[in-house]
Amino acid sequence: MVYFFWTNRRDAINTNNLQKEQFINHFAKAGSFTTKVGLCVNLRNLHWFDTADPDSFFPRCYRLAAQDERQAFIEDYRRTACTSLLKYIVEKNQNIQWNGISHSLQDVEGLTKKDIDPSKPLVPSQMITTALKVCQDYLESLEHSDIDKTQETPQTLTQEQWEEFINSYYLVAHEGAPIERNEHLVSSCKAMLQRLEKVSPQLGIDGTQNIWIIKPGAKSRGRGIRCEKRLDQILRLVDIDPTLIKESKWVVQKYIEQPFLVHGTKFDVRQWFLVTDWNPLTVWFYKKCYLRFSTQPYSLDTLDSSVHLCNNSIQKHLRPSQQRHCGIPAHNMWLDDQFKAFLAGQGKEALWETVVVPGMKTTVIHALQTTQDLMESRKNTFELYGADFMLDLSMHPWLIEINASPTMAPSTSVTAQLCSAVQEDTLRVVLDRRIDRSANTGDFQLIYRQPILLSLRRGQASVSYAQSLVGAPETQLTALDNGLRVASEDTGHATCTVGLWISAGSRYESEKNNGAGFFLEHMAFKGTKKHPQTALEQQVESMGAHLSAYTSREHTAYYMKTLSKDLPKAVELLSDVVQSCSLNEADIEQQRSVVLRELEEVEGNLQEVCLDLLHATAYQGTPLGQSVLGPSSSARNLSRQDLVDYINSHYKAPRMVLAAAGGVNHEELVRLAKSHFSGVSFEYEGDAVPVLSPCRFTGSEIRMRDDGLPLAHIAIAVEGASVSSPDIVPLMVANAIIGSYDLTYGGGKHLSSRLARLAVEDNLCHSFQAFHSAYSDTGLLGIHFVSDRHHIDDMMHWTQNAWMNLCTTVTDSDVARAQNALKASLIGQLNGTTPICDDIGRHILNYGRRIPLAEWNARIDAVTPRMVRDICSKYIYDKCPAVAAVGPIEQLPDYNRMRSAMYWLRF
């Protein structure tokens, strides 16, 4: 049996007869974006998928066979004639060419009849006023200012007046006829164009000639395509072929009259991309591309295809003009490296990576998003496409069309070099990566993988849980020369979260400077050397962003959630906050009172107090026993020098991770990291690299009795596994077996957790939660519960009984339920770009890589009841617990009694 098919045409193979393990290189119904009509129609639906405007990357387009679109095109042509006239007037303002003689505007009124070509009549200046009025009405319609107009309100121009205006426009713009004008109209034209520029993203490419390109949708490789600039000729050309009209195949598209040129010659860019799945949508972008040139120098004086079409299938039959620059080869193609060298000579090399490539990637994704629902997705299917782009004067890319089955023939030295490499790299993506997710994919770069949950919400074909894990976006990781790591996950969202995660926290502090990290977290938002506090707040607010930070026992994080387009600014501000915090003495003194108030507030959060006391007794005499916030004495006595020393000791590049999630491009993030974080030091003074001292666990207790409180907060824990220990997953399953409970739960005695059912039936507690706080070399495995003063003894008994059950009597059904609950919890925690970004940052610091959900899933599935019993016996059975209790705890058992409940005599 043949397992792999690569054909030029999809209909060469009947896919209905294929086995599911057979590969083929064509998806069904790709015409929804690879035909001129399909692309024209479907891009209009982009607003359902993204906030981007298709008019910002795809020249406006109409199907002339559809009556409503035909009328819309006529209105667009007329309006464009008005804007083109205004641009013509402005461009001729300072330099008017008549018969090769240059005249200033001031000279025009002084010209006599003998100075003017009698074959070109003088056009009245009234047409400028008319054009301004049409543009004004258009702006009012966009602003809905015309809502009060009725059907009886006369139109701006009648049909006859439009014909007269268009004919006058032809005389002026196409034939160079002179036009009467008043001086004040020039400034009015400029002002109107400035207003239009804000609402018309294509104003810059329209030019003054009002040229449109007509494409017969039934043909390919440039056949039948023509450029025209007269409305009557466009409509007449379309009306000639009734077959194309009947099948709605004629498409007319605005021509880019002001393209970016190379040596005065027009070109387009052929860019390959690969789709390996439509559900979830998975897109690969090829890093190499090539340029195709026309054989004649660019000119609007002729509309010949040798000037305006760049298809190799057309240009290869034409002889290059002797007037064309010698820097363009006879085969009419350039590698992208040659183009970048040309840009470097013009000082525009950076625009390729910052404008052109990101623009092409975004455009490809948008085009595919709008047609995803129309595609027939089949596993073990892929397809290579070729997108054609043009660049405008600002180097912004404009999509012209997308081709299925792009020609891969080695017709020139350029295609001979690239096409074989593209095919080889396609096989790497499709075949090698299927076996090894870390396999080399050549020059193909994954630019988009749709979140699987989005696909399900949109009602597409159902997928299994395992498929959803495989479809999760890949986390990319890059290390800079100074050791700082950059990690990102591109989910394609319009927002993103980016932040800096640092291996620094209260565990790295001494008794003298305990609380320094928390104090620095507050100082971060009080301004930097570059941005004072007010300016920093204004920068963040102007982006609509959210800047935050947190400090834990082993990690510190500064992060910002913002729109994806503002990623560069967000990285710049984060860099400034972390590296250039002002640490002004006045601000430090102000923050002392703020930190002291927070310490008072935390005293009222009894759960936080209880868990801090648990750490204090479990890790007594070690840095892990210290509170993250630090004692009040530190808040009163920390000096500026203490904070500076803390930064110099711990804010080192190898201990930092720049993480991002959402609509982020990894290559862009790496460039931003190099720009803003390359200067972060990786050296320590005197090579005094701080080494974490081991934190021993001590079975002990601490009690803070206060009978005035209504409820008691109690936590019991044993030493658990470290964050990198292989035992951590079985312990996570064990905790899921115990579960959690709160009075607000509605399950009552039907809850799945045995301890929760007992809590309900016997009114043992208000809530409980099993937890595992894992650190780099140790951990706390425990249960925290809240109970009234009369049920503490019973609740502690059943809590320890639940632990003993984990060590002795765990069943298959217990483990299966816990596995499902744990999987759901892991996925539920990653709901949004901020928790995903936090997950990336912590994983890179803890494991050196991001552990994908698929791997977590496999490790959870590998847990057996025997494994749970063995691991729990290792960590829980007959171990000395640490206990912390706050509140009315008179009924809390004696420590020796709690210790004796850590084993069963019958076992």
PDB file of N, CA, C and O in Angstrom, residues 284-322:
ATOM      1  N   TRP A 284       2.488  26.839   9.104  1.00  0.00           N
ATOM      2  CA  TRP A 284       3.948  26.959   9.078  1.00  0.00           C
ATOM      3  C   TRP A 284       4.333  27.950   7.991  1.00  0.00           C
ATOM      4  O   TRP A 284       3.789  27.925   6.892  1.00  0.00           O
ATOM      5  N   PHE A 285       5.301  28.799   8.306  1.00  0.00           N
ATOM      6  CA  PHE A 285       5.735  29.868   7.410  1.00  0.00           C
ATOM      7  C   PHE A 285       7.181  29.601   6.998  1.00  0.00           C
ATOM      8  O   PHE A 285       8.038  29.330   7.855  1.00  0.00           O
ATOM      9  N   TYR A 286       7.454  29.688   5.696  1.00  0.00           N
ATOM     10  CA  TYR A 286       8.821  29.419   5.228  1.00  0.00           C
ATOM     11  C   TYR A 286       9.660  30.688   5.341  1.00  0.00           C
ATOM     12  O   TYR A 286       9.229  31.780   4.942  1.00  0.00           O
ATOM     13  N   LYS A 287      10.853  30.546   5.887  1.00  0.00           N
ATOM     14  CA  LYS A 287      11.693  31.707   6.150  1.00  0.00           C
ATOM     15  C   LYS A 287      12.316  32.290   4.892  1.00  0.00           C
ATOM     16  O   LYS A 287      12.777  33.430   4.897  1.00  0.00           O
ATOM     17  N   LYS A 288      12.363  31.519   3.822  1.00  0.00           N
ATOM     18  CA  LYS A 288      12.933  31.987   2.568  1.00  0.00           C
ATOM     19  C   LYS A 288      11.808  32.299   1.578  1.00  0.00           C
ATOM     20  O   LYS A 288      10.767  31.645   1.581  1.00  0.00           O
ATOM     21  N   CYS A 289      12.043  33.274   0.715  1.00  0.00           N
ATOM     22  CA  CYS A 289      11.091  33.592  -0.341  1.00  0.00           C
ATOM     23  C   CYS A 289      11.879  34.170  -1.516  1.00  0.00           C
ATOM     24  O   CYS A 289      13.108  34.275  -1.458  1.00  0.00           O
ATOM     25  N   TYR A 290      11.177  34.541  -2.579  1.00  0.00           N
ATOM     26  CA  TYR A 290      11.881  35.141  -3.703  1.00  0.00           C
ATOM     27  C   TYR A 290      11.021  36.196  -4.368  1.00  0.00           C
ATOM     28  O   TYR A 290       9.799  36.237  -4.206  1.00  0.00           O
ATOM     29  N   LEU A 291      11.696  37.083  -5.119  1.00  0.00           N
ATOM     30  CA  LEU A 291      11.040  38.183  -5.816  1.00  0.00           C
ATOM     31  C   LEU A 291      10.933  37.852  -7.296  1.00  0.00           C
ATOM     32  O   LEU A 291      11.842  37.247  -7.878  1.00  0.00           O
ATOM     33  N   ARG A 292       9.838  38.300  -7.930  1.00  0.00           N
ATOM     34  CA  ARG A 292       9.633  38.135  -9.366  1.00  0.00           C
ATOM     35  C   ARG A 292       9.435  39.515  -9.987  1.00  0.00           C
ATOM     36  O   ARG A 292       8.586  40.291  -9.529  1.00  0.00           O
ATOM     37  N   PHE A 293      10.232  39.820 -10.994  1.00  0.00           N
ATOM     38  CA  PHE A 293      10.216  41.144 -11.600  1.00  0.00           C
ATOM     39  C   PHE A 293       9.488  41.130 -12.948  1.00  0.00           C
ATOM     40  O   PHE A 293       9.405  40.100 -13.628  1.00  0.00           O
ATOM     41  N   SER A 294       8.977  42.303 -13.312  1.00  0.00           N
ATOM     42  CA  SER A 294       8.469  42.485 -14.672  1.00  0.00           C
ATOM     43  C   SER A 294       9.647  42.785 -15.603  1.00  0.00           C
ATOM     44  O   SER A 294      10.740  43.146 -15.145  1.00  0.00           O
ATOM     45  N   THR A 295       9.426  42.635 -16.891  1.00  0.00           N
ATOM     46  CA  THR A 295      10.536  42.811 -17.839  1.00  0.00           C
ATOM     47  C   THR A 295      10.725  44.267 -18.261  1.00  0.00           C
ATOM     48  O   THR A 295      11.738  44.586 -18.886  1.00  0.00           O
ATOM     49  N   GLN A 296       9.772  45.131 -17.941  1.00  0.00           N
ATOM     50  CA  GLN A 296       9.854  46.535 -18.341  1.00  0.00           C
ATOM     51  C   GLN A 296       9.916  47.433 -17.110  1.00  0.00           C
ATOM     52  O   GLN A 296       9.374  47.097 -16.055  1.00  0.00           O
ATOM     53  N   PRO A 297      10.567  48.588 -17.215  1.00  0.00           N
ATOM     54  CA  PRO A 297      10.554  49.551 -16.108  1.00  0.00           C
ATOM     55  C   PRO A 297       9.120  49.977 -15.792  1.00  0.00           C
ATOM     56  O   PRO A 297       8.265  50.022 -16.677  1.00  0.00           O
ATOM     57  N   TYR A 298       8.888  50.309 -14.537  1.00  0.00           N
ATOM     58  CA  TYR A 298       7.530  50.636 -14.096  1.00  0.00           C
ATOM     59  C   TYR A 298       7.101  51.999 -14.646  1.00  0.00           C
ATOM     60  O   TYR A 298       7.844  52.979 -14.605  1.00  0.00           O
ATOM     61  N   SER A 299       5.879  52.045 -15.166  1.00  0.00           N
ATOM     62  CA  SER A 299       5.320  53.287 -15.692  1.00  0.00           C
ATOM     63  C   SER A 299       3.809  53.149 -15.735  1.00  0.00           C
ATOM     64  O   SER A 299       3.272  52.066 -16.017  1.00  0.00           O
ATOM     65  N   LEU A 300       3.120  54.243 -15.443  1.00  0.00           N
ATOM     66  CA  LEU A 300       1.661  54.265 -15.550  1.00  0.00           C
ATOM     67  C   LEU A 300       1.209  54.806 -16.902  1.00  0.00           C
ATOM     68  O   LEU A 300       0.014  54.926 -17.158  1.00  0.00           O
ATOM     69  N   ASP A 301       2.171  55.135 -17.763  1.00  0.00           N
ATOM     70  CA  ASP A 301       1.825  55.608 -19.101  1.00  0.00           C
ATOM     71  C   ASP A 301       1.303  54.480 -19.979  1.00  0.00           C
ATOM     72  O   ASP A 301       0.628  54.719 -20.978  1.00  0.00           O
ATOM     73  N   THR A 302       1.657  53.254 -19.630  1.00  0.00           N
ATOM     74  CA  THR A 302       1.161  52.096 -20.357  1.00  0.00           C
ATOM     75  C   THR A 302       0.620  51.094 -19.363  1.00  0.00           C
ATOM     76  O   THR A 302       1.126  50.987 -18.233  1.00  0.00           O
ATOM     77  N   LEU A 303      -0.397  50.352 -19.750  1.00  0.00           N
ATOM     78  CA  LEU A 303      -0.986  49.337 -18.892  1.00  0.00           C
ATOM     79  C   LEU A 303      -0.655  47.938 -19.390  1.00  0.00           C
ATOM     80  O   LEU A 303      -1.345  46.973 -19.077  1.00  0.00           O
ATOM     81  N   ASP A 304       0.425  47.802 -20.130  1.00  0.00           N
ATOM     82  CA  ASP A 304       0.807  46.530 -20.718  1.00  0.00           C
ATOM     83  C   ASP A 304       1.223  45.546 -19.620  1.00  0.00           C
ATOM     84  O   ASP A 304       1.815  45.926 -18.599  1.00  0.00           O
ATOM     85  N   SER A 305       0.938  44.270 -19.850  1.00  0.00           N
ATOM     86  CA  SER A 305       1.255  43.242 -18.858  1.00  0.00           C
ATOM     87  C   SER A 305       2.745  43.104 -18.629  1.00  0.00           C
ATOM     88  O   SER A 305       3.181  42.654 -17.566  1.00  0.00           O
ATOM     89  N   SER A 306       3.574  43.469 -19.595  1.00  0.00           N
ATOM     90  CA  SER A 306       5.020  43.381 -19.420  1.00  0.00           C
ATOM     91  C   SER A 306       5.513  44.333 -18.335  1.00  0.00           C
ATOM     92  O   SER A 306       6.598  44.148 -17.789  1.00  0.00           O
ATOM     93  N   VAL A 307       4.712  45.339 -18.013  1.00  0.00           N
ATOM     94  CA  VAL A 307       5.064  46.326 -16.989  1.00  0.00           C
ATOM     95  C   VAL A 307       4.435  45.981 -15.644  1.00  0.00           C
ATOM     96  O   VAL A 307       5.055  46.107 -14.590  1.00  0.00           O
ATOM     97  N   HIS A 308       3.188  45.509 -15.697  1.00  0.00           N
ATOM     98  CA  HIS A 308       2.387  45.439 -14.470  1.00  0.00           C
ATOM     99  C   HIS A 308       2.151  44.033 -13.930  1.00  0.00           C
ATOM    100  O   HIS A 308       1.666  43.898 -12.814  1.00  0.00           O
ATOM    101  N   LEU A 309       2.460  42.994 -14.670  1.00  0.00           N
ATOM    102  CA  LEU A 309       2.308  41.637 -14.160  1.00  0.00           C
ATOM    103  C   LEU A 309       3.683  41.013 -13.941  1.00  0.00           C
ATOM    104  O   LEU A 309       4.561  41.151 -14.785  1.00  0.00           O
ATOM    105  N   CYS A 310       3.837  40.328 -12.823  1.00  0.00           N
ATOM    106  CA  CYS A 310       5.143  39.760 -12.483  1.00  0.00           C
ATOM    107  C   CYS A 310       5.161  38.239 -12.551  1.00  0.00           C
ATOM    108  O   CYS A 310       6.178  37.621 -12.210  1.00  0.00           O
ATOM    109  N   ASN A 311       4.056  37.613 -12.974  1.00  0.00           N
ATOM    110  CA  ASN A 311       4.016  36.154 -13.062  1.00  0.00           C
ATOM    111  C   ASN A 311       5.122  35.652 -13.982  1.00  0.00           C
ATOM    112  O   ASN A 311       5.261  36.108 -15.119  1.00  0.00           O
ATOM    113  N   ASN A 312       5.875  34.686 -13.505  1.00  0.00           N
ATOM    114  CA  ASN A 312       6.943  34.134 -14.330  1.00  0.00           C
ATOM    115  C   ASN A 312       6.395  33.460 -15.581  1.00  0.00           C
ATOM    116  O   ASN A 312       7.037  33.450 -16.632  1.00  0.00           O
ATOM    117  N   SER A 313       5.179  32.896 -15.482  1.00  0.00           N
ATOM    118  CA  SER A 313       4.581  32.233 -16.641  1.00  0.00           C
ATOM    119  C   SER A 313       4.301  33.209 -17.772  1.00  0.00           C
ATOM    120  O   SER A 313       4.185  32.812 -18.937  1.00  0.00           O
ATOM    121  N   ILE A 314       4.211  34.503 -17.464  1.00  0.00           N
ATOM    122  CA  ILE A 314       4.018  35.535 -18.503  1.00  0.00           C
ATOM    123  C   ILE A 314       5.351  36.166 -18.878  1.00  0.00           C
ATOM    124  O   ILE A 314       5.703  36.279 -20.063  1.00  0.00           O
ATOM    125  N   GLN A 315       6.121  36.569 -17.898  1.00  0.00           N
ATOM    126  CA  GLN A 315       7.348  37.319 -18.159  1.00  0.00           C
ATOM    127  C   GLN A 315       8.431  36.476 -18.829  1.00  0.00           C
ATOM    128  O   GLN A 315       9.303  37.006 -19.522  1.00  0.00           O
ATOM    129  N   LYS A 316       8.403  35.152 -18.645  1.00  0.00           N
ATOM    130  CA  LYS A 316       9.452  34.330 -19.249  1.00  0.00           C
ATOM    131  C   LYS A 316       9.365  34.310 -20.778  1.00  0.00           C
ATOM    132  O   LYS A 316      10.346  33.962 -21.450  1.00  0.00           O
ATOM    133  N   HIS A 317       8.222  34.686 -21.311  1.00  0.00           N
ATOM    134  CA  HIS A 317       8.067  34.728 -22.768  1.00  0.00           C
ATOM    135  C   HIS A 317       8.428  36.095 -23.348  1.00  0.00           C
ATOM    136  O   HIS A 317       8.385  36.278 -24.560  1.00  0.00           O
ATOM    137  N   LEU A 318       8.772  37.055 -22.482  1.00  0.00           N
ATOM    138  CA  LEU A 318       9.062  38.417 -22.932  1.00  0.00           C
ATOM    139  C   LEU A 318      10.551  38.711 -22.788  1.00  0.00           C
ATOM    140  O   LEU A 318      11.222  38.166 -21.907  1.00  0.00           O
ATOM    141  N   ARG A 319      11.016  39.593 -23.617  1.00  0.00           N
ATOM    142  CA  ARG A 319      12.432  39.973 -23.570  1.00  0.00           C
ATOM    143  C   ARG A 319      12.585  41.198 -22.667  1.00  0.00           C
ATOM    144  O   ARG A 319      11.866  42.181 -22.827  1.00  0.00           O
ATOM    145  N   PRO A 320      13.521  41.162 -21.718  1.00  0.00           N
ATOM    146  CA  PRO A 320      13.718  42.308 -20.838  1.00  0.00           C
ATOM    147  C   PRO A 320      14.075  43.572 -21.621  1.00  0.00           C
ATOM    148  O   PRO A 320      14.820  43.530 -22.606  1.00  0.00           O
ATOM    149  N   SER A 321      13.518  44.681 -21.187  1.00  0.00           N
ATOM    150  CA  SER A 321      13.762  45.957 -21.840  1.00  0.00           C
ATOM    151  C   SER A 321      15.216  46.393 -21.642  1.00  0.00           C
ATOM    152  O   SER A 321      15.820  46.163 -20.592  1.00  0.00           O
ATOM    153  N   GLN A 322      15.753  47.049 -22.666  1.00  0.00           N
ATOM    154  CA  GLN A 322      17.117  47.583 -22.546  1.00  0.00           C
ATOM    155  C   GLN A 322      17.163  48.748 -21.574  1.00  0.00           C
ATOM    156  O   GLN A 322      18.231  49.105 -21.073  1.00  0.00           O
TER     157      GLN A 322
END
